[in-house]
mmCIF file of C-alpha atoms and ligand atoms in Angstrom:
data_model
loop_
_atom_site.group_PDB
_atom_site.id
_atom_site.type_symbol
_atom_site.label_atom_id
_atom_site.label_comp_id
_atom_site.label_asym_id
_atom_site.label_seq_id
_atom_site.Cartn_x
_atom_site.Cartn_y
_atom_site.Cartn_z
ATOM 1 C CA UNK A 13 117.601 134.343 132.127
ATOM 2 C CA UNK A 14 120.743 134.820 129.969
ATOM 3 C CA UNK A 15 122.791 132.674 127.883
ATOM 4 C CA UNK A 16 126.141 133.158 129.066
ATOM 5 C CA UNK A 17 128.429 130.558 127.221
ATOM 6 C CA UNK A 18 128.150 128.296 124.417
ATOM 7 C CA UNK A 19 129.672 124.847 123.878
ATOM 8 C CA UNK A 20 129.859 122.876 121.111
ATOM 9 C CA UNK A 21 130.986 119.494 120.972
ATOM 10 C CA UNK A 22 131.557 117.283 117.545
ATOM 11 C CA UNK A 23 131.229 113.651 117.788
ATOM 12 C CA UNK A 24 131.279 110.931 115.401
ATOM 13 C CA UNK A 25 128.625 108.536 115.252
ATOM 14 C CA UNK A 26 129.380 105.257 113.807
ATOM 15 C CA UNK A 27 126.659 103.099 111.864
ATOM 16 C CA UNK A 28 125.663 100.031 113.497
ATOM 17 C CA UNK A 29 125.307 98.488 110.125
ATOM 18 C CA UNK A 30 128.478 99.645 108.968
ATOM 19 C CA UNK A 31 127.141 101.486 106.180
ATOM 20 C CA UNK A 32 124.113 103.635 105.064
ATOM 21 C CA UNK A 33 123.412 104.042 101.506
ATOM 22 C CA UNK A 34 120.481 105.511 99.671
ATOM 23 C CA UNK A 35 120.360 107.216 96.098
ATOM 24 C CA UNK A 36 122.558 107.572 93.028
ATOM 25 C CA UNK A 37 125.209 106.152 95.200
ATOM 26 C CA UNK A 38 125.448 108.041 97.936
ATOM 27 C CA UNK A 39 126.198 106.643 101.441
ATOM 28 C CA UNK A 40 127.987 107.363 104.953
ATOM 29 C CA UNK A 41 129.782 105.166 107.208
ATOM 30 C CA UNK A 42 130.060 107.960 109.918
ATOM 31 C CA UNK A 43 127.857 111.000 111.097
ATOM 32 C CA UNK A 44 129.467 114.101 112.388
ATOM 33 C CA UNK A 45 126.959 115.405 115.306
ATOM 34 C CA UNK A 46 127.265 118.524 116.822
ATOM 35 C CA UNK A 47 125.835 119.416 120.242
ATOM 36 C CA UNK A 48 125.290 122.326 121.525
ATOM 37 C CA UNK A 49 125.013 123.277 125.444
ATOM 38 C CA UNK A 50 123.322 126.836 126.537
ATOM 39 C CA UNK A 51 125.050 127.393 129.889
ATOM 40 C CA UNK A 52 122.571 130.588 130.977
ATOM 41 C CA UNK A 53 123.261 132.817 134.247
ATOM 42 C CA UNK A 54 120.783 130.897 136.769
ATOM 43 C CA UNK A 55 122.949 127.382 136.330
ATOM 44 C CA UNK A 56 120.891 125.937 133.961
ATOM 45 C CA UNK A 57 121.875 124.132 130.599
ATOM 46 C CA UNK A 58 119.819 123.102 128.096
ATOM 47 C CA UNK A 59 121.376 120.919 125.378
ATOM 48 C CA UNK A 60 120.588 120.735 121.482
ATOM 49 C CA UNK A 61 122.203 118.258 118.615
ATOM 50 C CA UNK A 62 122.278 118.754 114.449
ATOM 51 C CA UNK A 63 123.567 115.723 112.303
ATOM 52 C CA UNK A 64 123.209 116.543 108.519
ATOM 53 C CA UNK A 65 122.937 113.040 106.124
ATOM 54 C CA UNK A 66 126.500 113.730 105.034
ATOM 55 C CA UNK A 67 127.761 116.653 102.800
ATOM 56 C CA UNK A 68 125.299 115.699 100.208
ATOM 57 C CA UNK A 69 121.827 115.030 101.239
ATOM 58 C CA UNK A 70 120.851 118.712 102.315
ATOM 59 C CA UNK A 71 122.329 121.961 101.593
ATOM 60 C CA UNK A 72 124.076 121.019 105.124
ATOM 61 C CA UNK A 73 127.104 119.677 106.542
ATOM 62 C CA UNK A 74 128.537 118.901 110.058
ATOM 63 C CA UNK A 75 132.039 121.202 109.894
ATOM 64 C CA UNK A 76 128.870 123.800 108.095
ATOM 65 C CA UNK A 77 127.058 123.487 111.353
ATOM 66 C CA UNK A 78 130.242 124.183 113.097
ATOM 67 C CA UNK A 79 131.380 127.238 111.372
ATOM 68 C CA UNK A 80 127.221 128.662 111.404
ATOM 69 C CA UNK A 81 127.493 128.135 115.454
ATOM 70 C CA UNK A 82 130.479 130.388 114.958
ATOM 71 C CA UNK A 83 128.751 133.132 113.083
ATOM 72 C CA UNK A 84 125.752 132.977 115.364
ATOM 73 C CA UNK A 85 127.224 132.915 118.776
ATOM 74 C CA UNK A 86 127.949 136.762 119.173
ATOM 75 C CA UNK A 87 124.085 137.301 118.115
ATOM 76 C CA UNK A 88 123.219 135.160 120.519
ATOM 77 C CA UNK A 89 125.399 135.002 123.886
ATOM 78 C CA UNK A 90 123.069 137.421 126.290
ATOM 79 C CA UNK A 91 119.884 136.362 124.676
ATOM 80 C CA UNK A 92 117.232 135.496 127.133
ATOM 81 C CA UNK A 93 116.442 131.575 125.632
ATOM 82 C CA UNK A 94 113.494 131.357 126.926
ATOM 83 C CA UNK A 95 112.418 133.836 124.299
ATOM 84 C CA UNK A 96 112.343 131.442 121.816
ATOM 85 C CA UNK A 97 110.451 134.170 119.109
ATOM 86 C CA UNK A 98 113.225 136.821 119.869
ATOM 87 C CA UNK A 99 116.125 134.025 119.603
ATOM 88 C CA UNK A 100 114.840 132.828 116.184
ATOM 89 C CA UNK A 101 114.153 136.258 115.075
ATOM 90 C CA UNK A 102 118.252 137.326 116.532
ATOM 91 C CA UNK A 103 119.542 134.244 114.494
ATOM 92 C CA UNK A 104 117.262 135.152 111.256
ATOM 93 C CA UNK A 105 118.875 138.513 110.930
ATOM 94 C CA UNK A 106 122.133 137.585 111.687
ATOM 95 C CA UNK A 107 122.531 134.599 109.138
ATOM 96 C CA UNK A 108 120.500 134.478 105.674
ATOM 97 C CA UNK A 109 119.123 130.745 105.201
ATOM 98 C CA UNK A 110 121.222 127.926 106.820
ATOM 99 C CA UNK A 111 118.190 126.679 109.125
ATOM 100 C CA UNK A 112 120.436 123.093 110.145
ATOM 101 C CA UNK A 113 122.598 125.363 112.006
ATOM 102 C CA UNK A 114 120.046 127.576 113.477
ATOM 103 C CA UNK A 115 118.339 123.774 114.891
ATOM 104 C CA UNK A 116 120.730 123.109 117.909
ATOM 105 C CA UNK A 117 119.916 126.191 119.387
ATOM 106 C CA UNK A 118 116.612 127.054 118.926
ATOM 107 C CA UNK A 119 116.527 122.830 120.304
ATOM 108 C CA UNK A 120 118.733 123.842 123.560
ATOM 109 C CA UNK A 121 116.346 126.644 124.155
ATOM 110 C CA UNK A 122 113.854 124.495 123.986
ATOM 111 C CA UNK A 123 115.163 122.330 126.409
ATOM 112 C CA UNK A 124 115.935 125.558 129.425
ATOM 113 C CA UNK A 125 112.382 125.921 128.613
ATOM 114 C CA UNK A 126 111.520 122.658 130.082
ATOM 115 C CA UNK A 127 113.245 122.690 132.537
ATOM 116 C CA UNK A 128 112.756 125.961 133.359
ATOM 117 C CA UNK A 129 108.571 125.198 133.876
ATOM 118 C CA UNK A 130 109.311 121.787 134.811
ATOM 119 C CA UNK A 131 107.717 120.259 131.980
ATOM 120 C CA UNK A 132 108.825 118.033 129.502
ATOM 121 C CA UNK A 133 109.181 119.327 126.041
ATOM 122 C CA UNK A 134 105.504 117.171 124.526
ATOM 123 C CA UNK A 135 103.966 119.173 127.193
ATOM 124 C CA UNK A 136 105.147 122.622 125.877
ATOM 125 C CA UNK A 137 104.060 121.985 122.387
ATOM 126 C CA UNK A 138 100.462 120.828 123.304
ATOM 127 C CA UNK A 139 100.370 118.090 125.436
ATOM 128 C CA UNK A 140 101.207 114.515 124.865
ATOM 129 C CA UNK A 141 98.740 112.721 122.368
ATOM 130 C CA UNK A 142 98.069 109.156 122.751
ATOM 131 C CA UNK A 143 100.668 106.405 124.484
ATOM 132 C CA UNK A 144 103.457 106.151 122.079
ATOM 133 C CA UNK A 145 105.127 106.981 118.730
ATOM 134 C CA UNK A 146 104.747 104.285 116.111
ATOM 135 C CA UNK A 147 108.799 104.225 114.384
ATOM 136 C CA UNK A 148 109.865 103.162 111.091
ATOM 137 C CA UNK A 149 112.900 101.482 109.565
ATOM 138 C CA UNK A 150 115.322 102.960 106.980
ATOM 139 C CA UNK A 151 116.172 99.913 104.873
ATOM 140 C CA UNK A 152 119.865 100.797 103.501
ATOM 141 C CA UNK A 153 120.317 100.848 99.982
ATOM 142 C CA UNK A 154 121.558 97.018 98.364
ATOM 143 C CA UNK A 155 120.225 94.479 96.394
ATOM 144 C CA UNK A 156 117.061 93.203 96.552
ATOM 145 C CA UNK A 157 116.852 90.263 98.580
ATOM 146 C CA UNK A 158 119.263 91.559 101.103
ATOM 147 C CA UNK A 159 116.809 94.259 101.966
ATOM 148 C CA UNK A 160 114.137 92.183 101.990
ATOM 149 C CA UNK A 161 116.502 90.248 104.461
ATOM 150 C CA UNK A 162 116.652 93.583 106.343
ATOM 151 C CA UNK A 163 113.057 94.015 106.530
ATOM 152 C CA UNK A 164 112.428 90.900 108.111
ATOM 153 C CA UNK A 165 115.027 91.416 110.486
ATOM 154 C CA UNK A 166 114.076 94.406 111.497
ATOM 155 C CA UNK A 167 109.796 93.363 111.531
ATOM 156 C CA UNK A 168 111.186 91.031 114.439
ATOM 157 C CA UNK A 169 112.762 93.263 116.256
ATOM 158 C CA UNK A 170 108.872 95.287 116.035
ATOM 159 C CA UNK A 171 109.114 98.040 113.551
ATOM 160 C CA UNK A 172 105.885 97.566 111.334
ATOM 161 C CA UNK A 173 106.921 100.638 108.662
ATOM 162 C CA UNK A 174 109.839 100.737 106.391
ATOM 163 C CA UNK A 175 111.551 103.347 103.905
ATOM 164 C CA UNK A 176 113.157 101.661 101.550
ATOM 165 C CA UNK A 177 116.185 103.453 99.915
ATOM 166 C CA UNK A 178 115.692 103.695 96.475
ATOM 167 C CA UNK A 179 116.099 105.991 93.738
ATOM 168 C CA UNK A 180 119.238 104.070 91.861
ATOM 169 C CA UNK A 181 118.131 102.327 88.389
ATOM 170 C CA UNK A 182 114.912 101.646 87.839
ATOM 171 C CA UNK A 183 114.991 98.229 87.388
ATOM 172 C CA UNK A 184 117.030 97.467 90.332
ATOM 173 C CA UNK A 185 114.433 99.630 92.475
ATOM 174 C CA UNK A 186 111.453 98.208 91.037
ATOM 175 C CA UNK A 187 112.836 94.234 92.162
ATOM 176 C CA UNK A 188 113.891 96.411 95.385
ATOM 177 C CA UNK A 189 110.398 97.288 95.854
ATOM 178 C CA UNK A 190 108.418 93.929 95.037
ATOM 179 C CA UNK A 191 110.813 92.009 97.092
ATOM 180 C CA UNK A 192 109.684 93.536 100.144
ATOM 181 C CA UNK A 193 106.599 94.170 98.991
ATOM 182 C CA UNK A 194 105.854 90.225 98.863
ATOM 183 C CA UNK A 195 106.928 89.857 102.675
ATOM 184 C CA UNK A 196 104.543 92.520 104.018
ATOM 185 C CA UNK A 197 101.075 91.780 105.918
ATOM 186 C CA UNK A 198 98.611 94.431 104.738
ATOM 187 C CA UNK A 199 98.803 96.438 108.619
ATOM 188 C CA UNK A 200 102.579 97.146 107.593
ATOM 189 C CA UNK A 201 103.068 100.159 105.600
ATOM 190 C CA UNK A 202 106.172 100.630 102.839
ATOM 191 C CA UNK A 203 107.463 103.523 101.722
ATOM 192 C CA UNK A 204 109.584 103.667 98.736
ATOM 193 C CA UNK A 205 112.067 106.816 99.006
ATOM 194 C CA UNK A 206 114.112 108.000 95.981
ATOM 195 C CA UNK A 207 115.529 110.705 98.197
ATOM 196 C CA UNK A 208 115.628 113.073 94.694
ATOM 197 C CA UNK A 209 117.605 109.606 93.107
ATOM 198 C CA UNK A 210 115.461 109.821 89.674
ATOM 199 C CA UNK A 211 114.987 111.975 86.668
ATOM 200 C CA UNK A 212 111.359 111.660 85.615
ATOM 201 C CA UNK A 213 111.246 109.273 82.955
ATOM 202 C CA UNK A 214 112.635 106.991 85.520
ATOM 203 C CA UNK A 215 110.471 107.723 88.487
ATOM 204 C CA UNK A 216 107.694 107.155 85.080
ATOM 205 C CA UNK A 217 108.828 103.958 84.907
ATOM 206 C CA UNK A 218 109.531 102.626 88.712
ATOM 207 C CA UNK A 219 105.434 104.017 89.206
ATOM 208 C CA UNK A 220 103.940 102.636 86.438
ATOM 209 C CA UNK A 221 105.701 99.013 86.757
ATOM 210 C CA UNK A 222 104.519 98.928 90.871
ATOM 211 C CA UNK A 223 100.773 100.571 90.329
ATOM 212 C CA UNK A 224 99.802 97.569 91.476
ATOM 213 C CA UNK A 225 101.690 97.351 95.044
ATOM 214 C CA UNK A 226 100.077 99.116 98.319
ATOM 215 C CA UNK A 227 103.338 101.825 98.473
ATOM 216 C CA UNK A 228 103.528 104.996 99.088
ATOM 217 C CA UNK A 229 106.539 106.957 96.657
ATOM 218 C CA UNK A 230 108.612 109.783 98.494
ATOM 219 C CA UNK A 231 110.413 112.148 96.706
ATOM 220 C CA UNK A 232 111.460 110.623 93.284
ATOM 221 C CA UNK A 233 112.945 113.572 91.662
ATOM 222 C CA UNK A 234 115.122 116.500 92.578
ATOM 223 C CA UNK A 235 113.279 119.641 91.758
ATOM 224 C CA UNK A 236 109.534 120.355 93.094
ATOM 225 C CA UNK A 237 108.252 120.707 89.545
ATOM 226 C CA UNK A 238 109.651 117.607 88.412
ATOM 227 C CA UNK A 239 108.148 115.581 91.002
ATOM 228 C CA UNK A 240 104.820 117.382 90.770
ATOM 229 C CA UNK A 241 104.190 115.972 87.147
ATOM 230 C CA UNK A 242 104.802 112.388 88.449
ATOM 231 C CA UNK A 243 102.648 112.578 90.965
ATOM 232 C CA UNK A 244 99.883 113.587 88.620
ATOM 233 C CA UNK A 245 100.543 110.276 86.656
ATOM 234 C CA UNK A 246 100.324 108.126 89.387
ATOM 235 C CA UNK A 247 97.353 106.855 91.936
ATOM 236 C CA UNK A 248 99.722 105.905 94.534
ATOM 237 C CA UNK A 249 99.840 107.784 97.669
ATOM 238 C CA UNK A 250 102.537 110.750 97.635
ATOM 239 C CA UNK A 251 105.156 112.372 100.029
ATOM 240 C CA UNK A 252 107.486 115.068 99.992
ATOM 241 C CA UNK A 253 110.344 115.410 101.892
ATOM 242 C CA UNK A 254 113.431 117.168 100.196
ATOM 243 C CA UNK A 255 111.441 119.804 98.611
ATOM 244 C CA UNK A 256 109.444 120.705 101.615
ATOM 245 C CA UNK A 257 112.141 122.639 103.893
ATOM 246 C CA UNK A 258 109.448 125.411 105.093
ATOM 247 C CA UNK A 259 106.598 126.754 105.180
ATOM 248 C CA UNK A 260 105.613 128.038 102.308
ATOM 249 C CA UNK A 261 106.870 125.698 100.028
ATOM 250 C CA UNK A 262 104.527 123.155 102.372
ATOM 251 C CA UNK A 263 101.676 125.726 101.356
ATOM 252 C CA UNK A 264 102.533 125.587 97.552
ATOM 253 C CA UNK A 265 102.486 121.905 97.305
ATOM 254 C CA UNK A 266 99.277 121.617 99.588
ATOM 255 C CA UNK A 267 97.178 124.299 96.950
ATOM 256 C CA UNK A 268 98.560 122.103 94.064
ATOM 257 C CA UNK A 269 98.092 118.566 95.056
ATOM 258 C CA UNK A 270 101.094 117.355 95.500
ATOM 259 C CA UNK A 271 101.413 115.964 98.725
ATOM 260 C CA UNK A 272 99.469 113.293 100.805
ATOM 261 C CA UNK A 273 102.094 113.428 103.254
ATOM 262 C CA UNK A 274 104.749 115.327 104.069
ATOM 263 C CA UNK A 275 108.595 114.582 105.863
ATOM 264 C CA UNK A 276 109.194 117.251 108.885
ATOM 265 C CA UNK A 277 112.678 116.991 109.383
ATOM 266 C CA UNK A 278 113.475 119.440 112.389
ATOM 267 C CA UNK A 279 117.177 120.867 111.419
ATOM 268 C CA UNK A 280 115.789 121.217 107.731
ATOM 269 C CA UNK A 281 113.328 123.439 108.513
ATOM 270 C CA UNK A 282 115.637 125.245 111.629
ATOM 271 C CA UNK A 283 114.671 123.951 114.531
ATOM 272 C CA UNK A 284 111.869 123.028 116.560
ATOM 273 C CA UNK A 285 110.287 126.354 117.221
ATOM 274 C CA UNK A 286 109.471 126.422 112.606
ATOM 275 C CA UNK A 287 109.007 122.397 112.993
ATOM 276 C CA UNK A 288 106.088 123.129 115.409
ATOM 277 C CA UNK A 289 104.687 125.844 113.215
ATOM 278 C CA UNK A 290 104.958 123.577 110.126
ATOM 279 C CA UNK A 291 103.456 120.572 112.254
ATOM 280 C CA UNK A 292 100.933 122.853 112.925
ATOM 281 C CA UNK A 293 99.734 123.912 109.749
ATOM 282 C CA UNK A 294 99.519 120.358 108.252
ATOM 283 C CA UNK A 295 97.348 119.177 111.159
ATOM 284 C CA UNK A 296 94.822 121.935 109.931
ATOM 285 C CA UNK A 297 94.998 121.245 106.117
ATOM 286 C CA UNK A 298 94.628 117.244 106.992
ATOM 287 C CA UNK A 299 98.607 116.226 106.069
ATOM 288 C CA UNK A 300 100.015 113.254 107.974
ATOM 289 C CA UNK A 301 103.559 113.532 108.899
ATOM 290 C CA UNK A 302 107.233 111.718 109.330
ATOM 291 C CA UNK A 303 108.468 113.393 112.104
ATOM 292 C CA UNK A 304 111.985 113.433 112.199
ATOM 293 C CA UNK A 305 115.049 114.737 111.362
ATOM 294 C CA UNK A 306 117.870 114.498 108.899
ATOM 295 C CA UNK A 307 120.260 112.361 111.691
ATOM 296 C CA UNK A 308 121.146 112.244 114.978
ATOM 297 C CA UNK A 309 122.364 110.273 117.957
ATOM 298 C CA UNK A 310 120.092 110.742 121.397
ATOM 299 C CA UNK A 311 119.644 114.287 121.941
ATOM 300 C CA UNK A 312 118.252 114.383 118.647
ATOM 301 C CA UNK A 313 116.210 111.431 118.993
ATOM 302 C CA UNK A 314 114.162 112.736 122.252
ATOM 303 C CA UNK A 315 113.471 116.175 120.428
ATOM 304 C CA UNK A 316 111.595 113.959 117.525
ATOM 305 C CA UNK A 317 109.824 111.915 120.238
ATOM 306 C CA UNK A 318 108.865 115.123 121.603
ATOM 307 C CA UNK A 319 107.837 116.880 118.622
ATOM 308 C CA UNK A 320 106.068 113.752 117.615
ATOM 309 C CA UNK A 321 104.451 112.596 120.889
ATOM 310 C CA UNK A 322 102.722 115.715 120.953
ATOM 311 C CA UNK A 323 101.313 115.594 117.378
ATOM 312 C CA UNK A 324 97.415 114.184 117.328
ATOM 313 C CA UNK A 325 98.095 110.266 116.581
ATOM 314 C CA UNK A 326 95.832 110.412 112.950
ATOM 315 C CA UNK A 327 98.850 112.702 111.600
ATOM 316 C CA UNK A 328 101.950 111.115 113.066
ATOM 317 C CA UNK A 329 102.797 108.902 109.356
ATOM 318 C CA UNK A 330 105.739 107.554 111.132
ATOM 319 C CA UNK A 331 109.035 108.948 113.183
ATOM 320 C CA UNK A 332 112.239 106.640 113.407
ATOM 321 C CA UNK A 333 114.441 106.615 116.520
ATOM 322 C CA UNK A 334 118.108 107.156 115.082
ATOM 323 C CA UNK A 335 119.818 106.515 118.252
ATOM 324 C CA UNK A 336 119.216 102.610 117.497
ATOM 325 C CA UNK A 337 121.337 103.197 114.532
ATOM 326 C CA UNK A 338 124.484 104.239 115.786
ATOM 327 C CA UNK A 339 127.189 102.919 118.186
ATOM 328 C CA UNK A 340 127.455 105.650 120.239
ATOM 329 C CA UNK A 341 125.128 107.459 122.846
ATOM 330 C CA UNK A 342 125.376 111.371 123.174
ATOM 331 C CA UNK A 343 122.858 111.220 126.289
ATOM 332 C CA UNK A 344 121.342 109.320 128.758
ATOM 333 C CA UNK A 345 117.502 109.111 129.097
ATOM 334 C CA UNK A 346 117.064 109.470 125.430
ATOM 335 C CA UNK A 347 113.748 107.120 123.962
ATOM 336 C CA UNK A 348 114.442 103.705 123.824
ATOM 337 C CA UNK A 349 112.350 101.729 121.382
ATOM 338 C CA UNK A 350 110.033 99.133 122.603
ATOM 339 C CA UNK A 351 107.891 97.006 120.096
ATOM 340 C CA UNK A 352 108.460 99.566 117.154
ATOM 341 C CA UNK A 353 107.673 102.445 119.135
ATOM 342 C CA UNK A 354 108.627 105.368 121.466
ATOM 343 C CA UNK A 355 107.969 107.449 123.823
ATOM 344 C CA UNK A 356 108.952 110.549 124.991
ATOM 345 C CA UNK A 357 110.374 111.402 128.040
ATOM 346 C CA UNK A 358 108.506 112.535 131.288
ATOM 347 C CA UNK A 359 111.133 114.439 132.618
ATOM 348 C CA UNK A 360 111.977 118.109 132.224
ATOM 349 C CA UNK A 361 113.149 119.404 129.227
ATOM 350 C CA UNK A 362 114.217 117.124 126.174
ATOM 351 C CA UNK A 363 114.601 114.744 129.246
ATOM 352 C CA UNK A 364 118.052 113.871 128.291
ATOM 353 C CA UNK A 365 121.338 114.445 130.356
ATOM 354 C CA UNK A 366 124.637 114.509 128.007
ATOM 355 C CA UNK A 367 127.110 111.825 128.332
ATOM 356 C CA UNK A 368 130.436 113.702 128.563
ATOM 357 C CA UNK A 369 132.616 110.957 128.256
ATOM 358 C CA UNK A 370 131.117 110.757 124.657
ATOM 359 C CA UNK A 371 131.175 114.546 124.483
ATOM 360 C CA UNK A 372 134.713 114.544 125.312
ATOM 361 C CA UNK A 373 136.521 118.026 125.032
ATOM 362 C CA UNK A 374 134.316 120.981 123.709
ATOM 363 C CA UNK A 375 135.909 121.689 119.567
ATOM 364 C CA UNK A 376 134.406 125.621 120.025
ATOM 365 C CA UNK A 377 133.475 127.596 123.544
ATOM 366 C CA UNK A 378 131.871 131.275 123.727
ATOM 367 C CA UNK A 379 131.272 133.239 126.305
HETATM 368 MG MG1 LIG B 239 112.779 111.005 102.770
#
């Protein structure tokens, strides 16, 4: 099989909330997905999606993705994509770094596999584990009670795990996080994220004044080191999730100490092939995972169900389904959540057909 043309679509993906908004400020009222469709020489096309958090979350950004696709076309146009080693290795040489861009493709590929075999994507990466994929709920940066607000709103609509977006003033998170904190049963888990939001005095002072809270702190500060040193002052449980964008930095922080979980986001480590490997790896050293990825609208949201639904259960922390966030659906027979969880499809593939209306015209073709 040969990849014969490349298309690549850009859509914008409004926020069902209106708004998202996490640290120091930052927010987005729109994503900007792209989607990628493989058209190969037997008829086939297998479909892939990357949708960075805005300009400013990761080294990544949609009209980035756009331009990478660019570079990387020529390299790969006449690749076999069911050689999912060779492809990754043919995009590696060709383009230093940039893994979000690499993620559509190496996702599409992915997705000819399936349906290639016949088998749905859970199947390919070692079988599906369990019944379904427990979600949880981003709770938008705001003030205190109106996330608590959120939290209950979203608790009866089934989710039973929430990220809270922190990482603005400390005092401000710290009411953030005992406000929802006091709603909580003890079977619900919280997760308060700074997304890199603090410098370490504050993240000092946000851990100290909550020791006494059942919460888990995710990334409080920007650098690695930083965030290592708080983690040694505190006894509450610890992810990473900015600073772990590959392998070995997941091996680094595992020898120190630093992680009791870890956030696998699929286009921040480049793809699903490296998300697999990194999946992997944790389930061998004993690290629970979020499985997800930095955004997305459907097509995104059935490669985390299937990257997740094939994880064993005791590692799968949490996974959210981020096509309940936005206004607009990229593909049909994408996971829908039922009861705070998902499940991921039975069909071939990613399971997922795209919904060209939404599509619209292709922005770049290559053939
Ligand atoms: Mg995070």
């Amino acid at each position: 099989m040969k990849i014969v043309a490349i298309r690549v679509y850009q859509t914008d993906l409004p926020l069902a909330e209106g708004r998202y908004s996490w640290a120091n400020g930052k927010y987005v009222d729109i994503f900007d997905s792209t989607a990628v469709v493989l058209e190969t020489d037997e008829g086939l096309e297998g479909c892939g999606e990357v949708c960075p958090l805005g300009p400013f979350y990761l080294p990544a950004f949609g009209k980035g993705a756009r331009a990478g696709i660019d570079e990387l076309a020529p390299h790969v146009l006449g690749h076999d994509p069911l050689d999912l080693t060779g492809i990754n290795q043919v995009m590696d040489q060709a383009l230093l770094g940039h893994p979000y861009v690499k993620s559509p493709i190496d996702m599409a590929c992915w997705d000819l596999l399936g349906k290639t075999l016949g088998a749905p994507v859970c199947q390919l990466m070692g079988g599906r584990q369990g019944e379904s994929v427990a979600l949880y709920r981003a709770i938008s940066q705001g003030p205190a009670d109106a996330m608590a607000e959120n939290v209950q709103m979203y608790r009866d609509q089934g989710y039973r795990r929430f990220q809270l977006k922190v990482g603005g003033a400390p005092n401000d998170d710290i009411a953030r996080i005992r406000a929802v904190a006091a709603i909580l049963s003890p079977d619900e888990i919280l997760v308060a994220d700074a997304n890199t939001g603090w410098q370490a005095h504050e993240a000092a002072r946000v851990v100290n004044a909550i020791a006494d809270l059942d919460v888990y702190v995710e990334q409080p500060c920007r650098s690695y080191e930083e965030s290592l040193t708080i983690r040694r002052r505190t006894s509450l449980p610890f992810i990473l999730d900015e600073n772990i964008d590959g392998l070995d930095k997941l091996l680094r922080a595992h020898a120190d100490g630093a992680i009791d979980a870890i956030n696998l986001k699929i286009s921040k480590v480049g793809g699903l092939s490296k998300a697999r490997v990194i999946r992997d790896v944790c389930v061998s050293l004993g690290i629970p995972m979020t499985i997800e990825d930095s955004w997305g609208g459907d097509i995104i949201t059935a490669a985390i169900a299937h990257l997740a639904h094939s994880t064993p259960e005791r590692f799968r922390f949490t996974s959210t389904d981020f096509n309940s966030y936005v206004t607009v659906s990229n593909a049909a027979g994408a996971p829908k959540r039922v009861d705070g969880h998902m499940t991921a499809s039975h069909e071939p593939g990613l399971g997922i057909t795209p919904n060209w209306d939404t599509l619209g015209e292709p922005v770049a073709v290559y053939r």
